Amino acid sequence: MQKTIFGIDRLLLAENRFNHARIAMVTNNAALTSGKEQGRLALLKKGFNIVKLFSPEHGLAVKGADGIYQSNNIDPLTNLPVISLYGDHLMPTAEDMADIDTLLFDIPDVGCRFYTYLWTMTYVMEACALYNKPLVILDRLNPTGGNIKKAEGPLLDEKNCASFIGRWSIPIRHCCTLGELATYFSVTRKMDIDLTVIRLTGWDRDQSTSENNFSFIPTSPAITSVETALCYPGTGLFEGININEGRGTNKPFTVFGAPWINASLLIDKLNLPGVTFSEIQYSPTDSLYAGESCTGLSVLITDENSFRPVQTGIAIIQQLLFLFPEQCKERLYKTVANPSGEKHLDKLLGIENSFSKLKAGDNISGELETEWKEKISPFLLYN
C-alpha cells in the first residue's frame, strides 16, 4: 500500500523557494508531517523563516472546547506569537498581515461543512486577496473519503443561513480536500488571489478510510477517531436540538441521549443502511444534561460504503420529533461566532425554518450528487 505524503511533506522535500521571505502559518497541533513531527517545527528546522502563527477554533493546542473564545498567545514549541482567528476576529487584519510576505495554511479537516477550519481558510483567502499576499495551501486528505457520490446534505441557503459554520453553498458532507475547495472558491467567488496548492500523494479518493494508509490524529477535542468524523455530519446536527450529542463522554458523536428519550421506542423505528444502534444509559460530565442520567443510543457503523451520516442524522431527528413531540425542542447553541445561539439548527442544515420542516416530515436532504459533481468536478485535484 502506497504511503500517504501530505503537502507539508512535499514542501519539506523540495528546495526552499521562499528563501528569506517572512512567512506566517495557519496551523495547529494536529498538523503533523507523515513522520509525526509538528509541521511548523519541521519547517523551521529546514530554514523556513516563519515569523508568526495563526490558529483556528480550538486553538493551536487543539484543546479548546467547542465554540469557546481563543486568545492570542505564544507557541511554547517555537516561541512564535500566535494570533487567534477564533477570538477577537475571524479574519486576519491589516496589522496581522503587514509584516509578512506569504502565508502557509496547513490544518487537517474532517470533510464536514459545519466544521469551522474550512471557513477559517476562506477568511484567510479573503485577507490574502485584500492585502496582496500569496497563499500556499499544504493539502491533506479528507479522512472520511473523497468519493463525490457520497456527498450529502442540502446545499447551504446563503441568503438565510450563512454563518461561520457554513458561509457558502456546499453540501454538508462535501467529499473534498481543503485544497480542492480553496481552488473552487477562488474561481467561483472571483477572488484576485495568488493561490498555490501543494498536493498530497498516495491518496485514492474512492477508497474507504480503512483502505487509505494514514493514521488519524484528533482534529479537535470531540473528533478523536475516523469513526467519530464519519458520524459527525449526521450526529453533529443534534447540537441544534435538546439532545446530548455525546459531549461529556468518551464517545462524542457516536452516542446520543436525553433524560426523556425512550430508547426502546426509538431503536425500533430506525432501520438505516450501514449502521446499527444499541441502547445506552449514561451521564455526561459536561455540556447539555451534565450530571443527569440520559437514555439514548450508541451508533455503530457496519458498512462505511453504504452509511450515509446526514441521512442518518436527519432520520433520527425526525423520529425523535414524531415519538416525543412535546419534549424534543430547538436548542440555543452559543459560540464565539454565534453569541445568541439562535437558529443553530438552520445554520447546521443550511435550511431556513429547518425545525418546522423536520417536524412536518419534509424531505430536506435533497438529491445533490449530480449537482455537486457538476459544480466541483473541474476543481478536483485527485483521481
CSV table of C-alpha atoms in Angstrom, one decimal:
chain,number,residue,atom,x,y,z
A,1,MET,CA,0.0,0.0,0.0
A,2,GLN,CA,1.4,3.4,-1.0
A,3,LYS,CA,2.2,5.7,1.8
A,4,THR,CA,0.3,9.0,2.0
A,5,ILE,CA,2.6,12.0,1.6
A,6,PHE,CA,1.0,15.3,2.8
A,7,GLY,CA,1.5,18.7,1.3
A,8,ILE,CA,3.8,19.6,4.2
A,9,ASP,CA,6.0,16.6,3.4
A,10,ARG,CA,6.3,17.6,-0.2
A,11,LEU,CA,7.2,21.2,0.8
A,12,LEU,CA,9.9,19.9,3.1
A,13,LEU,CA,11.4,17.6,0.4
A,14,ALA,CA,11.5,20.4,-2.2
A,15,GLU,CA,14.0,23.2,-2.4
A,16,ASN,CA,13.1,26.2,-0.1
A,17,ARG,CA,11.8,28.6,-2.7
A,18,PHE,CA,10.8,31.1,-0.1
A,19,ASN,CA,14.4,32.0,0.8
A,20,HIS,CA,14.3,34.7,3.4
A,21,ALA,CA,10.6,35.6,2.9
A,22,ARG,CA,8.7,36.4,6.1
A,23,ILE,CA,6.2,33.6,6.5
A,24,ALA,CA,3.0,33.3,8.6
A,25,MET,CA,1.5,29.9,9.1
A,26,VAL,CA,-2.1,29.0,9.9
A,27,THR,CA,-1.8,25.7,11.7
A,28,ASN,CA,-2.4,23.7,14.9
A,29,ASN,CA,-1.0,20.7,16.7
A,30,ALA,CA,-3.0,18.2,14.6
A,31,ALA,CA,-0.9,19.3,11.6
A,32,LEU,CA,1.9,16.7,11.7
A,33,THR,CA,4.2,15.5,9.0
A,34,SER,CA,3.8,11.9,7.8
A,35,GLY,CA,6.8,11.3,10.2
A,36,LYS,CA,4.6,12.6,13.1
A,37,GLU,CA,6.6,15.8,13.6
A,38,GLN,CA,4.9,19.1,14.2
A,39,GLY,CA,4.8,20.7,10.7
A,40,ARG,CA,5.8,24.2,11.9
A,41,LEU,CA,8.8,22.9,13.8
A,42,ALA,CA,9.9,20.8,10.8
A,43,LEU,CA,9.8,23.9,8.5
A,44,LEU,CA,11.8,26.0,11.0
A,45,LYS,CA,14.4,23.2,11.2
A,46,LYS,CA,14.6,23.3,7.3
A,47,GLY,CA,15.3,27.0,7.4
A,48,PHE,CA,11.9,28.5,6.6
A,49,ASN,CA,11.6,32.0,8.1
A,50,ILE,CA,8.3,31.6,9.9
A,51,VAL,CA,7.7,34.8,11.9
A,52,LYS,CA,4.2,34.2,13.3
A,53,LEU,CA,1.4,31.7,13.6
A,54,PHE,CA,-2.4,31.9,13.2
A,55,SER,CA,-4.7,29.4,15.0
A,56,PRO,CA,-8.3,28.4,14.3
A,57,GLU,CA,-11.1,27.3,16.6
A,58,HIS,CA,-9.9,25.0,19.4
A,59,GLY,CA,-6.6,26.9,19.5
A,60,LEU,CA,-3.1,25.9,18.5
A,61,ALA,CA,-3.1,23.1,21.1
A,62,VAL,CA,-6.4,21.7,19.7
A,63,LYS,CA,-7.7,21.6,23.2
A,64,GLY,CA,-10.2,24.4,23.3
A,65,ALA,CA,-13.8,23.5,23.9
A,66,ASP,CA,-16.3,23.8,21.1
A,67,GLY,CA,-17.3,27.4,20.4
A,68,ILE,CA,-15.1,28.9,23.1
A,69,TYR,CA,-13.1,32.1,22.7
A,70,GLN,CA,-9.4,31.5,22.0
A,71,SER,CA,-6.9,34.2,22.9
A,72,ASN,CA,-3.6,35.2,21.3
A,73,ASN,CA,-0.6,33.6,23.0
A,74,ILE,CA,2.9,32.4,22.5
A,75,ASP,CA,3.6,28.9,21.0
A,76,PRO,CA,5.6,27.0,23.6
A,77,LEU,CA,7.2,24.8,20.9
A,78,THR,CA,8.6,27.6,18.8
A,79,ASN,CA,8.2,30.8,20.9
A,80,LEU,CA,6.4,32.3,18.0
A,81,PRO,CA,3.5,34.7,18.5
A,82,VAL,CA,0.1,33.1,17.9
A,83,ILE,CA,-2.8,35.2,16.6
A,84,SER,CA,-6.2,33.6,17.2
A,85,LEU,CA,-8.7,33.5,14.4
A,86,TYR,CA,-11.4,32.4,16.8
A,87,GLY,CA,-11.1,35.3,19.3
A,88,ASP,CA,-11.5,39.0,18.6
A,89,HIS,CA,-11.7,38.4,14.9
A,90,LEU,CA,-12.2,35.6,12.4
A,91,MET,CA,-10.2,37.2,9.5
A,92,PRO,CA,-6.6,38.3,9.7
A,93,THR,CA,-6.4,42.1,10.0
A,94,ALA,CA,-4.3,44.6,8.0
A,95,GLU,CA,-1.9,44.8,11.1
A,96,ASP,CA,-1.7,41.0,11.2
A,97,MET,CA,-0.7,40.8,7.5
A,98,ALA,CA,1.5,43.9,7.3
A,99,ASP,CA,4.8,42.3,8.3
A,100,ILE,CA,4.6,39.1,6.3
A,101,ASP,CA,5.4,38.2,2.7
A,102,THR,CA,3.5,35.0,2.3
A,103,LEU,CA,1.1,32.7,4.2
A,104,LEU,CA,1.1,29.0,4.6
A,105,PHE,CA,-2.1,27.1,5.5
A,106,ASP,CA,-1.8,23.6,7.0
A,107,ILE,CA,-4.7,22.3,9.0
A,108,PRO,CA,-6.3,18.8,8.9
A,109,ASP,CA,-10.0,18.8,8.2
A,110,VAL,CA,-12.8,16.2,8.5
A,111,GLY,CA,-14.9,16.9,5.4
A,112,CYS,CA,-18.0,18.4,7.0
A,113,ARG,CA,-19.5,21.8,6.1
A,114,PHE,CA,-20.1,22.9,9.7
A,115,TYR,CA,-16.6,22.1,10.8
A,116,THR,CA,-15.0,25.5,11.1
A,117,TYR,CA,-11.4,25.0,9.8
A,118,LEU,CA,-12.7,25.2,6.3
A,119,TRP,CA,-14.3,28.7,6.9
A,120,THR,CA,-11.1,29.9,8.6
A,121,MET,CA,-9.4,29.1,5.4
A,122,THR,CA,-11.9,31.2,3.4
A,123,TYR,CA,-11.3,34.2,5.7
A,124,VAL,CA,-7.6,33.7,5.2
A,125,MET,CA,-8.1,33.6,1.4
A,126,GLU,CA,-10.0,36.8,1.6
A,127,ALA,CA,-7.3,38.5,3.7
A,128,CYS,CA,-4.6,37.4,1.2
A,129,ALA,CA,-6.6,38.7,-1.7
A,130,LEU,CA,-7.3,42.0,0.1
A,131,TYR,CA,-3.7,42.6,1.3
A,132,ASN,CA,-2.0,41.1,-1.8
A,133,LYS,CA,-0.2,38.2,-0.1
A,134,PRO,CA,0.4,34.8,-1.7
A,135,LEU,CA,-1.3,31.9,-0.1
A,136,VAL,CA,0.0,28.3,-0.1
A,137,ILE,CA,-2.3,25.5,0.9
A,138,LEU,CA,-0.5,22.5,2.1
A,139,ASP,CA,-3.1,19.9,1.2
A,140,ARG,CA,-4.2,16.9,3.3
A,141,LEU,CA,-6.6,14.1,2.6
A,142,ASN,CA,-10.2,14.1,3.6
A,143,PRO,CA,-10.2,11.4,6.3
A,144,THR,CA,-13.9,10.5,5.6
A,145,GLY,CA,-13.3,9.9,1.9
A,146,GLY,CA,-13.4,11.7,-1.4
A,147,ASN,CA,-16.0,9.7,-3.4
A,148,ILE,CA,-18.3,12.5,-4.6
A,149,LYS,CA,-21.1,10.0,-4.9
A,150,LYS,CA,-21.2,10.1,-1.1
A,151,ALA,CA,-21.7,13.8,-0.9
A,152,GLU,CA,-24.7,14.6,1.2
A,153,GLY,CA,-27.0,17.2,2.7
A,154,PRO,CA,-28.7,20.2,1.3
A,155,LEU,CA,-26.6,22.9,-0.3
A,156,LEU,CA,-26.5,25.9,2.0
A,157,ASP,CA,-29.1,28.7,1.7
A,158,GLU,CA,-26.6,31.6,1.8
A,159,LYS,CA,-29.2,34.3,1.9
A,160,ASN,CA,-30.9,33.0,5.1
A,161,CYS,CA,-28.4,30.6,6.8
A,162,ALA,CA,-24.9,31.8,6.1
A,163,SER,CA,-22.7,31.8,9.2
A,164,PHE,CA,-19.2,30.7,10.4
A,165,ILE,CA,-20.4,27.1,10.3
A,166,GLY,CA,-21.4,27.5,6.7
A,167,ARG,CA,-20.5,30.6,4.8
A,168,TRP,CA,-21.0,29.4,1.2
A,169,SER,CA,-23.2,26.9,-0.7
A,170,ILE,CA,-21.6,23.4,-0.5
A,171,PRO,CA,-23.1,20.1,0.9
A,172,ILE,CA,-22.8,19.1,4.5
A,173,ARG,CA,-20.6,16.2,3.5
A,174,HIS,CA,-18.6,17.6,0.6
A,175,CYS,CA,-16.0,14.8,0.0
A,176,CYS,CA,-13.2,17.3,-1.0
A,177,THR,CA,-9.9,18.3,0.4
A,178,LEU,CA,-9.4,21.8,1.6
A,179,GLY,CA,-7.0,22.4,-1.4
A,180,GLU,CA,-9.8,21.5,-3.8
A,181,LEU,CA,-12.3,23.7,-2.0
A,182,ALA,CA,-9.8,26.6,-2.0
A,183,THR,CA,-9.4,26.2,-5.7
A,184,TYR,CA,-13.2,26.1,-6.2
A,185,PHE,CA,-13.8,29.2,-4.1
A,186,SER,CA,-11.0,31.2,-5.7
A,187,VAL,CA,-12.8,30.8,-9.0
A,188,THR,CA,-16.5,30.8,-8.1
A,189,ARG,CA,-16.0,33.7,-5.6
A,190,LYS,CA,-13.9,35.6,-8.2
A,191,MET,CA,-11.0,36.1,-5.8
A,192,ASP,CA,-8.0,38.0,-7.0
A,193,ILE,CA,-5.6,35.8,-5.1
A,194,ASP,CA,-2.1,34.3,-5.7
A,195,LEU,CA,-3.0,30.8,-4.6
A,196,THR,CA,-0.9,27.6,-4.7
A,197,VAL,CA,-2.0,24.2,-3.6
A,198,ILE,CA,0.8,21.8,-2.8
A,199,ARG,CA,-0.9,18.5,-3.4
A,200,LEU,CA,-0.6,15.3,-1.3
A,201,THR,CA,0.2,12.0,-2.9
A,202,GLY,CA,-0.8,8.4,-2.2
A,203,TRP,CA,-4.5,9.1,-1.6
A,204,ASP,CA,-7.2,7.3,-3.5
A,205,ARG,CA,-10.3,9.4,-3.0
A,206,ASP,CA,-12.6,6.4,-3.8
A,207,GLN,CA,-11.2,4.2,-1.1
A,208,SER,CA,-12.7,3.8,2.3
A,209,THR,CA,-10.9,5.3,5.2
A,210,SER,CA,-9.7,1.9,6.4
A,211,GLU,CA,-8.1,1.3,2.9
A,212,ASN,CA,-6.1,4.5,3.0
A,213,ASN,CA,-2.7,4.3,4.6
A,214,PHE,CA,-2.7,7.1,7.2
A,215,SER,CA,-3.0,7.5,10.9
A,216,PHE,CA,-5.8,9.7,12.2
A,217,ILE,CA,-4.8,12.5,14.6
A,218,PRO,CA,-7.6,14.0,16.7
A,219,THR,CA,-8.5,17.3,15.0
A,220,SER,CA,-10.4,18.8,18.0
A,221,PRO,CA,-11.4,17.6,21.5
A,222,ALA,CA,-14.5,15.8,20.3
A,223,ILE,CA,-13.3,14.4,16.9
A,224,THR,CA,-11.0,11.7,18.2
A,225,SER,CA,-11.2,9.0,15.6
A,226,VAL,CA,-12.2,8.4,12.0
A,227,GLU,CA,-15.4,6.7,13.2
A,228,THR,CA,-16.3,9.9,15.1
A,229,ALA,CA,-15.5,12.0,12.0
A,230,LEU,CA,-17.7,9.8,9.8
A,231,CYS,CA,-20.7,10.1,12.2
A,232,TYR,CA,-20.2,13.9,12.7
A,233,PRO,CA,-22.1,15.2,9.6
A,234,GLY,CA,-25.2,13.5,11.0
A,235,THR,CA,-25.0,13.4,14.7
A,236,GLY,CA,-23.4,16.9,14.8
A,237,LEU,CA,-26.9,18.0,13.8
A,238,PHE,CA,-28.1,17.1,17.3
A,239,GLU,CA,-26.4,20.4,18.5
A,240,GLY,CA,-29.5,22.1,17.1
A,241,ILE,CA,-32.0,20.2,19.3
A,242,ASN,CA,-32.1,19.4,23.0
A,243,ILE,CA,-30.2,16.2,22.7
A,244,ASN,CA,-26.8,15.5,24.2
A,245,GLU,CA,-24.6,14.6,21.2
A,246,GLY,CA,-22.1,12.6,23.3
A,247,ARG,CA,-20.1,15.6,24.6
A,248,GLY,CA,-19.1,15.0,28.2
A,249,THR,CA,-18.5,11.3,27.4
A,250,ASN,CA,-15.6,9.4,25.8
A,251,LYS,CA,-17.7,8.7,22.7
A,252,PRO,CA,-18.8,12.1,21.3
A,253,PHE,CA,-21.0,11.9,18.3
A,254,THR,CA,-21.2,8.1,18.5
A,255,VAL,CA,-23.7,8.2,21.4
A,256,PHE,CA,-26.6,10.5,22.0
A,257,GLY,CA,-29.3,10.8,24.5
A,258,ALA,CA,-31.6,12.8,26.8
A,259,PRO,CA,-33.4,12.1,30.1
A,260,TRP,CA,-36.8,12.0,28.3
A,261,ILE,CA,-35.9,9.5,25.5
A,262,ASN,CA,-37.5,6.1,25.5
A,263,ALA,CA,-34.6,4.2,23.7
A,264,SER,CA,-36.6,1.1,23.1
A,265,LEU,CA,-39.3,3.0,21.2
A,266,LEU,CA,-36.7,4.9,19.2
A,267,ILE,CA,-34.5,2.0,18.2
A,268,ASP,CA,-37.5,0.1,16.8
A,269,LYS,CA,-38.1,2.9,14.4
A,270,LEU,CA,-34.6,3.1,12.9
A,271,ASN,CA,-33.6,0.8,10.0
A,272,LEU,CA,-30.9,2.7,8.1
A,273,PRO,CA,-28.2,1.5,5.8
A,274,GLY,CA,-24.6,0.8,7.0
A,275,VAL,CA,-25.4,1.4,10.7
A,276,THR,CA,-26.8,-0.3,13.8
A,277,PHE,CA,-27.8,1.0,17.1
A,278,SER,CA,-27.8,-0.2,20.7
A,279,GLU,CA,-29.5,1.2,23.8
A,280,ILE,CA,-27.3,3.0,26.2
A,281,GLN,CA,-27.6,4.9,29.5
A,282,TYR,CA,-25.0,7.5,30.6
A,283,SER,CA,-24.4,10.7,32.5
A,284,PRO,CA,-22.4,13.3,30.6
A,285,THR,CA,-19.8,15.2,32.7
A,286,ASP,CA,-20.4,18.5,30.9
A,287,SER,CA,-22.4,20.0,28.0
A,288,LEU,CA,-26.2,19.5,27.8
A,289,TYR,CA,-27.7,17.4,30.7
A,290,ALA,CA,-24.4,17.4,32.6
A,291,GLY,CA,-24.7,15.1,35.6
A,292,GLU,CA,-28.1,13.9,34.6
A,293,SER,CA,-29.0,10.3,33.6
A,294,CYS,CA,-29.6,10.1,29.9
A,295,THR,CA,-31.1,7.3,27.9
A,296,GLY,CA,-30.3,7.0,24.2
A,297,LEU,CA,-28.5,5.1,21.5
A,298,SER,CA,-24.9,4.1,20.6
A,299,VAL,CA,-24.1,4.3,16.9
A,300,LEU,CA,-22.0,1.6,15.2
A,301,ILE,CA,-21.0,1.9,11.5
A,302,THR,CA,-21.3,-1.5,10.0
A,303,ASP,CA,-20.6,-0.7,6.3
A,304,GLU,CA,-18.8,2.6,5.6
A,305,ASN,CA,-19.7,2.4,1.9
A,306,SER,CA,-23.4,2.4,2.4
A,307,PHE,CA,-23.5,4.5,5.5
A,308,ARG,CA,-24.9,8.0,4.9
A,309,PRO,CA,-24.4,10.1,8.0
A,310,VAL,CA,-26.5,13.1,7.1
A,311,GLN,CA,-29.4,10.9,6.1
A,312,THR,CA,-29.0,9.0,9.3
A,313,GLY,CA,-28.9,12.2,11.5
A,314,ILE,CA,-32.0,13.7,9.8
A,315,ALA,CA,-33.9,10.4,10.1
A,316,ILE,CA,-33.1,10.2,13.9
A,317,ILE,CA,-34.3,13.8,14.5
A,318,GLN,CA,-37.5,13.2,12.6
A,319,GLN,CA,-38.2,10.1,14.6
A,320,LEU,CA,-37.5,12.0,17.9
A,321,LEU,CA,-39.9,14.7,16.8
A,322,PHE,CA,-42.5,12.0,15.9
A,323,LEU,CA,-42.2,10.0,19.1
A,324,PHE,CA,-41.5,12.8,21.6
A,325,PRO,CA,-43.2,15.9,20.1
A,326,GLU,CA,-43.6,17.6,23.4
A,327,GLN,CA,-40.1,17.0,24.7
A,328,CYS,CA,-38.0,17.5,21.6
A,329,LYS,CA,-37.3,21.2,21.0
A,330,GLU,CA,-34.9,23.5,19.3
A,331,ARG,CA,-31.8,24.4,21.2
A,332,LEU,CA,-29.7,27.6,21.7
A,333,TYR,CA,-26.1,26.8,21.0
A,334,LYS,CA,-23.9,29.7,22.0
A,335,THR,CA,-20.5,30.1,20.4
A,336,VAL,CA,-18.0,32.9,19.7
A,337,ALA,CA,-19.3,33.1,16.2
A,338,ASN,CA,-23.0,32.9,17.2
A,339,PRO,CA,-23.2,34.5,20.7
A,340,SER,CA,-27.0,34.3,20.9
A,341,GLY,CA,-27.0,30.6,19.9
A,342,GLU,CA,-30.2,31.2,17.9
A,343,LYS,CA,-31.1,29.3,14.7
A,344,HIS,CA,-28.3,26.9,15.2
A,345,LEU,CA,-30.1,24.0,13.5
A,346,ASP,CA,-30.8,26.2,10.5
A,347,LYS,CA,-27.1,27.1,10.3
A,348,LEU,CA,-26.1,23.4,10.6
A,349,LEU,CA,-28.5,22.2,8.0
A,350,GLY,CA,-28.3,25.3,5.8
A,351,ILE,CA,-32.1,25.4,5.5
A,352,GLU,CA,-34.4,28.2,6.9
A,353,ASN,CA,-37.0,27.0,9.4
A,354,SER,CA,-35.5,23.6,9.4
A,355,PHE,CA,-37.0,22.5,12.7
A,356,SER,CA,-40.5,23.1,11.4
A,357,LYS,CA,-39.7,21.3,8.2
A,358,LEU,CA,-38.3,18.3,10.0
A,359,LYS,CA,-41.3,18.2,12.3
A,360,ALA,CA,-43.6,18.1,9.2
A,361,GLY,CA,-41.6,15.2,7.8
A,362,ASP,CA,-40.3,17.1,4.8
A,363,ASN,CA,-37.5,15.6,2.7
A,364,ILE,CA,-34.8,18.1,3.2
A,365,SER,CA,-31.7,16.1,2.5
A,366,GLY,CA,-32.0,16.7,-1.3
A,367,GLU,CA,-30.7,14.8,-4.2
A,368,LEU,CA,-27.4,16.6,-4.9
A,369,GLU,CA,-25.0,14.0,-6.2
A,370,THR,CA,-25.2,15.2,-9.9
A,371,GLU,CA,-25.5,18.9,-9.0
A,372,TRP,CA,-22.4,18.9,-6.7
A,373,LYS,CA,-20.4,16.7,-9.0
A,374,GLU,CA,-21.0,19.1,-11.9
A,375,LYS,CA,-20.0,22.1,-9.8
A,376,ILE,CA,-16.9,20.6,-8.2
A,377,SER,CA,-15.5,18.2,-10.8
A,378,PRO,CA,-13.4,20.9,-12.7
A,379,PHE,CA,-11.6,21.6,-9.4
A,380,LEU,CA,-10.9,18.1,-8.1
A,381,LEU,CA,-7.1,17.6,-7.8
A,382,TYR,CA,-7.0,13.8,-7.2
A,383,ASN,CA,-8.3,10.7,-9.1
